[in-house]
C-alpha angles and dihedrals in degrees: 000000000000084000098052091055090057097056095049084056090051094049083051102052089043090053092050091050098045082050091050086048092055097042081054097049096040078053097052090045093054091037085052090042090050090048104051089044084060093039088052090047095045085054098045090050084048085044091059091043101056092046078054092055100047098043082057093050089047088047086046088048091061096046091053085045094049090043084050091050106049085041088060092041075046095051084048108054087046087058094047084049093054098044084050090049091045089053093055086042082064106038083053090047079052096055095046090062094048092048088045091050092049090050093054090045092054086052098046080055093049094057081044084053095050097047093052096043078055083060106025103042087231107196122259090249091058088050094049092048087057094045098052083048093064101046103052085047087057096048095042084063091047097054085040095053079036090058092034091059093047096047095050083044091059090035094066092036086066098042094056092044078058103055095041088058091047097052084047093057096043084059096053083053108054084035083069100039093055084044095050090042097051089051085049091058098038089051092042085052094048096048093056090055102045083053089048081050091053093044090057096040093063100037075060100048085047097057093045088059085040085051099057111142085023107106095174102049096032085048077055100047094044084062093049094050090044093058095041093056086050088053094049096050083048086057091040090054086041082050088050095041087053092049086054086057086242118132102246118217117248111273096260091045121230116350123262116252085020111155118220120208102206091181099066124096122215112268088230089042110168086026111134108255093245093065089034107115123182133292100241099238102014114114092195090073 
């Protein structure tokens, strides 16, 4: 009889702890349902935001591509404009000479003129005419080289300004392409470790299901998804910080027994943060 009670305790017992086991599993499946429906909606909202992303680099791309091709029909028209003023520097060139060359053939006609008035007796009036002639000649070549010199003056002061402008832009330029490229890179990096984030959250969430019944291993790989998901929203915040076209700090943050040397300046210091790129060694970048 006495054994008999005790079996009925023990039956008891057994059947309370197989109802708590399942309360608790019951629990850890919901808990695991409610955490992959906000892991699928945290990657469809990434998933958004990184179609958003690239829609605004391609976006950034075309814009780079439409500055670069008005800059070349630019170029080009600049390059029409100085073969046309070329052309009219040597038509007036042309027209120099042939100023200077008529000047010294109305010399040449003067020193006729002379000779013949020595033996002529031409008469003052006609001296003076000549004379008149020839001056004005002289000083109409003078105000044309006059004109000449200023206007090659102002042409090379334009043409400098030009291509001044035109170094400057190609700075600005490439200024934006190495920009565009490094974000690239630092998004392209980001998204392969977000993926590898994903990969190991759900092997995790697998072997929990797989570790059912075993208290020891399933407490273990709690702690392991929970710190891969920290690890991913880590990813997700360093993903944001890079959008915002800020420089986002290693998941982990800065390394223990780290020494910081508070003395030293940045390499690039007085850059603007956007083309700044890390100080190999500082922790502080």
């Amino acid at each position: 009889m006495p054994q008999d009670k005790d079996d009925n305790v023990k039956s008891a017992l057994d059947d309370i702890l197989n109802i708590e086991a399942d309360r608790v599993r019951a629990e850890q499946e919901a808990r695991r349902k409610r955490e992959e429906e906000e892991r699928r909606a945290k990657e469809e909202a990434e998933r958004r935001a990184r179609e958003e992303e690239e829609r605004r680099i391609a976006e950034e791309k075309r814009r780079i591509e439409e500055e670069e091709r008005r800059r070349r029909e630019e170029e080009s028209r600049k390059l029409h404009m100085r073969q046309l003023e070329e052309l009219r520097v040597k038509q007036e060139t042309e027209h120099k000479a042939r100023l200077v060359e008529e000047e010294m053939r109305l010399r040449h006609e003067k020193e006729l003129a002379v000779l013949d008035a020595q033996k002529k007796k031409i008469p003052l009036w006609v001296w003076v005419a000549i004379g008149v002639i020839i001056v004005g000649g002289g000083v109409t070549g003078t105000i044309l080289y006059m004109n000449y010199q200023e206007a090659e003056q102002e042409k090379a002061a334009a043409a400098a300004k030009a291509e001044r402008e035109r170094q400057e832009r190609e700075k600005q330029l490439a200024a934006e392409r190495e920009k565009l490229r490094r974000l690239e890179q630092e998004l392209e990096a980001n998204r392969r470790a977000q993926a590898e984030a994903d990969q190991k959250i759900t092997a995790l969430m697998e072997q929990i299901t797989q570790a059912q019944g075993n208290a020891e291993q399933l407490a273990a790989l709690q702690a392991q998804l929970s710190k891969a998901q920290e690890e991913k929203q880590a990813l997700i915040d360093a993903g944001a910080q890079i959008r915002k076209g800020g420089r986002p700090n290693r998941p982990g943050g800065t390394t223990p027994g780290a020494t910081v040397t508070k003395t030293r300046k940045c390499i690039n210091q007085g850059t603007p943060l956007e083309e700044c790129f890390m100080c190999p060694g500082d922790p502080r970048c």
